[in-house]
Amino acid sequence: MLAREKTAGTPPERLRTRHAVSFGVREGFGCWTVTPRKSRSGRTVIYLHGGAYVNEISPQHWKLIEQIADAGACVIVPVYGLAPQHGYKEAYRLLIAVYRETLESTAPSDVVFAGDSAGGGLALGFAQTLLSADLPQPGRVVLISPWVDISLRNPDITSLSRKDPWLAVPGARECGRVWAEGDDVELPQLSPIRGPLAGLAPIDVYIGTRDILLPDVLLLRDRAAAEDVPFELTVCPGAVHVYPLTPTREGRAGSVRIVRSVM
């Protein structure tokens, strides 16, 4: 998985037919823009896909992106470099460039950062970096099963690991290690559960109970409450990792709620 050649992951033909899709290069990496062909809401969503920082964007990601565009939002999809060929520092440089460009035509209150799993952790970490940069917060941050601590050291993860049919701790830790490029995995840019929360945009999180990332999400919720950060957590009983992306009843309900929240 780590050694194989990575591809960019192009949008499906259905998405290209329904919406205007363009491609550009920012900081040496690709960036897709999906613009609704009909009525636009004025909202722009910067979506960061999951995949443990080593896997390309998948059809499930494009499906949710299509649903968001169907609702009238423009969706920007930065194709950040994947480990082990690339790491987090390049990803942050890419996101800074993409966000600066987005703000040239869109008010920050109309921008949403969204992401799932690894992309969710990256979206949260990027929002935190804005607190010390000359850039405003977006209007909202929407996270699906975010990977907020790549060390996976929370002791409560052990009991959940037997119930999670998708994620395994040893493999995930190795992916996080190579993404960190030798840096401390507890750096907030890598594990944003350790970063600042006060001053962030309102955060929405969706996660299932059969997901090893749940214990850290619960810690994040508690930290947000302590720092008076608007934080809405949806925990779906019996649901698996990134459940709103799955072709299930709970997945369909979750994706509908997410589309509503970003609009």
CSV table of C-alpha atoms in Angstrom, one decimal:
chain,number,residue,atom,x,y,z
A,1,MET,CA,0.0,0.0,0.0
A,2,LEU,CA,2.8,2.4,0.9
A,3,ALA,CA,5.2,1.6,-1.9
A,4,ARG,CA,2.7,1.4,-4.8
A,5,GLU,CA,2.5,4.3,-7.3
A,6,LYS,CA,-0.3,6.8,-6.5
A,7,THR,CA,-2.7,8.3,-9.0
A,8,ALA,CA,-4.6,11.6,-8.9
A,9,GLY,CA,-8.1,10.1,-8.8
A,10,THR,CA,-10.2,11.8,-11.5
A,11,PRO,CA,-13.8,12.8,-11.1
A,12,PRO,CA,-16.4,10.3,-12.5
A,13,GLU,CA,-18.1,11.0,-15.8
A,14,ARG,CA,-21.4,11.5,-14.1
A,15,LEU,CA,-20.1,14.4,-12.1
A,16,ARG,CA,-18.6,16.0,-15.2
A,17,THR,CA,-22.0,15.7,-16.9
A,18,ARG,CA,-24.0,17.2,-14.1
A,19,HIS,CA,-21.6,20.0,-13.2
A,20,ALA,CA,-18.7,22.1,-14.5
A,21,VAL,CA,-15.5,20.5,-13.5
A,22,SER,CA,-12.1,22.2,-13.9
A,23,PHE,CA,-8.5,21.3,-12.9
A,24,GLY,CA,-5.6,23.4,-11.9
A,25,VAL,CA,-2.2,23.2,-10.2
A,26,ARG,CA,-1.4,24.8,-6.9
A,27,GLU,CA,2.0,24.5,-5.2
A,28,GLY,CA,2.8,21.6,-7.5
A,29,PHE,CA,-0.3,19.6,-6.8
A,30,GLY,CA,-3.6,19.2,-8.6
A,31,CYS,CA,-6.8,20.9,-7.5
A,32,TRP,CA,-10.3,20.1,-8.8
A,33,THR,CA,-13.1,22.6,-8.8
A,34,VAL,CA,-16.7,21.4,-9.1
A,35,THR,CA,-19.1,24.3,-10.0
A,36,PRO,CA,-22.9,23.8,-10.1
A,37,ARG,CA,-24.3,24.3,-13.6
A,38,LYS,CA,-27.5,25.7,-12.3
A,39,SER,CA,-28.4,27.8,-9.2
A,40,ARG,CA,-25.5,28.4,-6.9
A,41,SER,CA,-25.8,29.1,-3.2
A,42,GLY,CA,-22.7,31.2,-2.9
A,43,ARG,CA,-21.2,28.6,-0.6
A,44,THR,CA,-17.8,27.1,-1.3
A,45,VAL,CA,-16.7,23.8,0.3
A,46,ILE,CA,-13.0,22.9,0.5
A,47,TYR,CA,-13.2,19.1,0.7
A,48,LEU,CA,-10.2,17.0,1.9
A,49,HIS,CA,-10.6,13.2,1.2
A,50,GLY,CA,-9.6,10.5,3.6
A,51,GLY,CA,-7.5,7.4,3.0
A,52,ALA,CA,-5.0,7.3,5.9
A,53,TYR,CA,-2.8,9.8,4.0
A,54,VAL,CA,-1.7,7.0,1.7
A,55,ASN,CA,-4.8,6.3,-0.5
A,56,GLU,CA,-6.3,8.3,-3.3
A,57,ILE,CA,-9.7,9.9,-3.5
A,58,SER,CA,-12.4,7.2,-4.1
A,59,PRO,CA,-15.8,7.0,-5.8
A,60,GLN,CA,-17.4,7.4,-2.4
A,61,HIS,CA,-15.8,10.7,-1.9
A,62,TRP,CA,-16.9,11.9,-5.3
A,63,LYS,CA,-20.4,10.8,-4.6
A,64,LEU,CA,-20.6,13.1,-1.5
A,65,ILE,CA,-18.9,15.9,-3.5
A,66,GLU,CA,-21.6,15.5,-6.2
A,67,GLN,CA,-24.4,15.7,-3.6
A,68,ILE,CA,-22.9,18.9,-2.2
A,69,ALA,CA,-22.7,20.4,-5.7
A,70,ASP,CA,-26.2,19.3,-6.4
A,71,ALA,CA,-27.3,21.5,-3.5
A,72,GLY,CA,-25.7,24.5,-5.1
A,73,ALA,CA,-22.3,24.8,-3.5
A,74,CYS,CA,-19.0,25.0,-5.3
A,75,VAL,CA,-16.6,22.3,-4.1
A,76,ILE,CA,-12.9,22.6,-4.3
A,77,VAL,CA,-10.9,19.3,-4.0
A,78,PRO,CA,-7.2,19.8,-3.4
A,79,VAL,CA,-5.3,16.6,-4.4
A,80,TYR,CA,-2.7,16.7,-1.6
A,81,GLY,CA,0.4,14.5,-2.0
A,82,LEU,CA,0.2,11.1,-0.4
A,83,ALA,CA,2.8,9.3,1.8
A,84,PRO,CA,5.4,8.1,1.6
A,85,GLN,CA,6.3,10.2,-1.4
A,86,HIS,CA,4.8,13.3,0.2
A,87,GLY,CA,4.0,14.6,3.7
A,88,TYR,CA,2.1,17.0,5.8
A,89,LYS,CA,4.2,20.1,5.2
A,90,GLU,CA,3.5,20.1,1.5
A,91,ALA,CA,-0.2,19.6,2.2
A,92,TYR,CA,-0.4,22.7,4.4
A,93,ARG,CA,1.4,24.8,1.8
A,94,LEU,CA,-1.1,23.6,-0.7
A,95,LEU,CA,-4.1,24.4,1.5
A,96,ILE,CA,-2.8,27.9,2.3
A,97,ALA,CA,-2.6,28.6,-1.5
A,98,VAL,CA,-6.0,27.2,-2.2
A,99,TYR,CA,-7.7,29.1,0.7
A,100,ARG,CA,-6.0,32.4,-0.2
A,101,GLU,CA,-7.3,32.0,-3.8
A,102,THR,CA,-10.8,31.1,-2.6
A,103,LEU,CA,-11.0,34.2,-0.4
A,104,GLU,CA,-10.4,36.4,-3.5
A,105,SER,CA,-14.0,35.7,-4.6
A,106,THR,CA,-15.7,34.3,-1.5
A,107,ALA,CA,-16.3,35.7,1.9
A,108,PRO,CA,-14.8,33.5,4.7
A,109,SER,CA,-18.2,33.1,6.2
A,110,ASP,CA,-19.3,31.4,3.0
A,111,VAL,CA,-16.4,28.9,3.1
A,112,VAL,CA,-16.7,25.5,4.7
A,113,PHE,CA,-13.7,23.2,5.4
A,114,ALA,CA,-14.9,19.6,5.2
A,115,GLY,CA,-13.1,16.2,5.3
A,116,ASP,CA,-13.3,12.6,6.2
A,117,SER,CA,-10.9,10.4,8.3
A,118,ALA,CA,-7.4,11.6,7.5
A,119,GLY,CA,-8.8,14.5,5.5
A,120,GLY,CA,-10.9,15.4,8.5
A,121,GLY,CA,-7.8,15.6,10.7
A,122,LEU,CA,-6.1,17.7,8.0
A,123,ALA,CA,-9.1,20.0,7.8
A,124,LEU,CA,-9.1,20.6,11.5
A,125,GLY,CA,-5.4,21.0,11.7
A,126,PHE,CA,-5.5,23.6,8.9
A,127,ALA,CA,-8.3,25.6,10.6
A,128,GLN,CA,-6.0,25.7,13.7
A,129,THR,CA,-3.1,27.1,11.7
A,130,LEU,CA,-5.2,30.0,10.6
A,131,LEU,CA,-5.3,31.2,14.3
A,132,SER,CA,-1.7,32.2,14.0
A,133,ALA,CA,-1.8,33.2,10.3
A,134,ASP,CA,-3.1,36.3,8.6
A,135,LEU,CA,-6.2,34.4,7.4
A,136,PRO,CA,-9.7,34.3,8.8
A,137,GLN,CA,-11.6,31.3,10.0
A,138,PRO,CA,-14.1,29.7,7.5
A,139,GLY,CA,-17.8,29.8,8.3
A,140,ARG,CA,-17.9,26.1,9.5
A,141,VAL,CA,-15.8,23.0,9.8
A,142,VAL,CA,-17.5,19.7,9.0
A,143,LEU,CA,-15.7,16.5,9.8
A,144,ILE,CA,-16.6,12.8,9.1
A,145,SER,CA,-14.8,10.3,11.4
A,146,PRO,CA,-11.8,12.7,11.7
A,147,TRP,CA,-8.4,11.2,12.5
A,148,VAL,CA,-7.4,13.8,15.1
A,149,ASP,CA,-4.5,11.8,16.8
A,150,ILE,CA,-2.3,9.8,14.5
A,151,SER,CA,-0.5,8.2,17.4
A,152,LEU,CA,-3.7,6.3,18.3
A,153,ARG,CA,-2.5,6.1,21.9
A,154,ASN,CA,-5.9,6.5,23.6
A,155,PRO,CA,-6.3,3.4,25.8
A,156,ASP,CA,-10.1,3.4,25.0
A,157,ILE,CA,-9.2,2.5,21.4
A,158,THR,CA,-8.2,-1.1,22.4
A,159,SER,CA,-11.8,-2.2,23.3
A,160,LEU,CA,-13.2,-0.7,20.1
A,161,SER,CA,-10.6,-2.2,17.9
A,162,ARG,CA,-12.4,-5.6,18.1
A,163,LYS,CA,-15.6,-4.0,16.9
A,164,ASP,CA,-14.2,-1.9,14.0
A,165,PRO,CA,-14.3,-4.0,10.8
A,166,TRP,CA,-12.5,-1.3,8.8
A,167,LEU,CA,-9.5,0.2,10.7
A,168,ALA,CA,-6.6,-1.6,12.4
A,169,VAL,CA,-4.3,0.3,14.8
A,170,PRO,CA,-0.9,-1.1,13.6
A,171,GLY,CA,-1.4,-0.2,9.9
A,172,ALA,CA,-2.9,3.2,10.7
A,173,ARG,CA,0.0,4.1,13.0
A,174,GLU,CA,2.5,3.2,10.3
A,175,CYS,CA,0.7,5.4,7.8
A,176,GLY,CA,0.7,8.3,10.3
A,177,ARG,CA,4.4,7.7,10.9
A,178,VAL,CA,5.4,8.1,7.2
A,179,TRP,CA,3.1,11.1,6.8
A,180,ALA,CA,4.9,12.8,9.6
A,181,GLU,CA,8.2,12.5,7.8
A,182,GLY,CA,10.2,11.9,11.0
A,183,ASP,CA,8.5,14.7,13.0
A,184,ASP,CA,6.8,14.2,16.3
A,185,VAL,CA,3.4,12.6,15.7
A,186,GLU,CA,2.0,14.7,18.5
A,187,LEU,CA,2.5,18.0,16.7
A,188,PRO,CA,-0.9,19.7,16.3
A,189,GLN,CA,-0.5,19.8,12.5
A,190,LEU,CA,-0.4,16.0,12.6
A,191,SER,CA,-2.6,15.4,15.7
A,192,PRO,CA,-4.9,18.4,15.9
A,193,ILE,CA,-6.5,17.1,19.1
A,194,ARG,CA,-3.5,18.7,20.7
A,195,GLY,CA,-3.9,22.0,18.9
A,196,PRO,CA,-5.8,25.1,19.9
A,197,LEU,CA,-9.6,25.1,19.7
A,198,ALA,CA,-10.6,28.5,21.1
A,199,GLY,CA,-11.3,30.8,18.3
A,200,LEU,CA,-12.1,28.1,15.7
A,201,ALA,CA,-15.2,28.2,13.5
A,202,PRO,CA,-18.2,26.0,14.6
A,203,ILE,CA,-17.4,22.3,14.2
A,204,ASP,CA,-19.8,19.5,13.2
A,205,VAL,CA,-18.6,15.9,13.6
A,206,TYR,CA,-20.2,12.7,12.4
A,207,ILE,CA,-18.9,9.3,13.6
A,208,GLY,CA,-20.2,5.8,14.3
A,209,THR,CA,-19.8,3.6,17.4
A,210,ARG,CA,-17.9,0.9,15.6
A,211,ASP,CA,-15.0,3.2,14.8
A,212,ILE,CA,-11.7,3.2,16.6
A,213,LEU,CA,-11.5,7.0,16.2
A,214,LEU,CA,-14.5,7.6,18.4
A,215,PRO,CA,-12.6,7.8,21.7
A,216,ASP,CA,-10.5,10.7,20.4
A,217,VAL,CA,-13.5,12.4,18.9
A,218,LEU,CA,-15.1,12.3,22.4
A,219,LEU,CA,-12.0,13.9,23.9
A,220,LEU,CA,-12.2,16.5,21.2
A,221,ARG,CA,-15.8,17.2,22.1
A,222,ASP,CA,-14.9,17.6,25.7
A,223,ARG,CA,-12.0,20.0,24.9
A,224,ALA,CA,-14.3,22.1,22.7
A,225,ALA,CA,-16.8,22.4,25.5
A,226,ALA,CA,-14.1,23.5,27.9
A,227,GLU,CA,-12.9,26.1,25.5
A,228,ASP,CA,-16.4,27.3,24.6
A,229,VAL,CA,-16.2,26.2,20.9
A,230,PRO,CA,-19.5,25.5,19.1
A,231,PHE,CA,-19.3,21.7,18.6
A,232,GLU,CA,-22.1,19.5,17.3
A,233,LEU,CA,-21.4,15.8,17.5
A,234,THR,CA,-23.5,13.1,15.8
A,235,VAL,CA,-22.8,9.6,17.0
A,236,CYS,CA,-24.6,6.9,14.9
A,237,PRO,CA,-25.1,3.7,16.9
A,238,GLY,CA,-23.7,0.6,15.2
A,239,ALA,CA,-22.2,2.6,12.3
A,240,VAL,CA,-18.7,2.0,10.9
A,241,HIS,CA,-15.9,4.4,10.0
A,242,VAL,CA,-16.9,7.3,7.7
A,243,TYR,CA,-20.5,5.9,7.7
A,244,PRO,CA,-22.0,8.9,5.7
A,245,LEU,CA,-19.9,7.7,2.7
A,246,THR,CA,-21.3,4.1,2.9
A,247,PRO,CA,-24.3,2.9,0.8
A,248,THR,CA,-26.4,2.1,3.8
A,249,ARG,CA,-29.5,3.6,5.4
A,250,GLU,CA,-27.5,5.4,8.0
A,251,GLY,CA,-25.0,6.5,5.4
A,252,ARG,CA,-27.7,8.1,3.2
A,253,ALA,CA,-29.2,9.8,6.2
A,254,GLY,CA,-25.8,11.1,7.3
A,255,SER,CA,-24.9,12.5,3.9
A,256,VAL,CA,-28.2,14.3,3.7
A,257,ARG,CA,-27.5,16.0,7.1
A,258,ILE,CA,-24.0,16.9,6.0
A,259,VAL,CA,-25.2,18.5,2.8
A,260,ARG,CA,-27.7,20.6,4.8
A,261,SER,CA,-25.0,21.6,7.3
A,262,VAL,CA,-22.6,22.9,4.7
A,263,MET,CA,-25.3,24.9,3.0
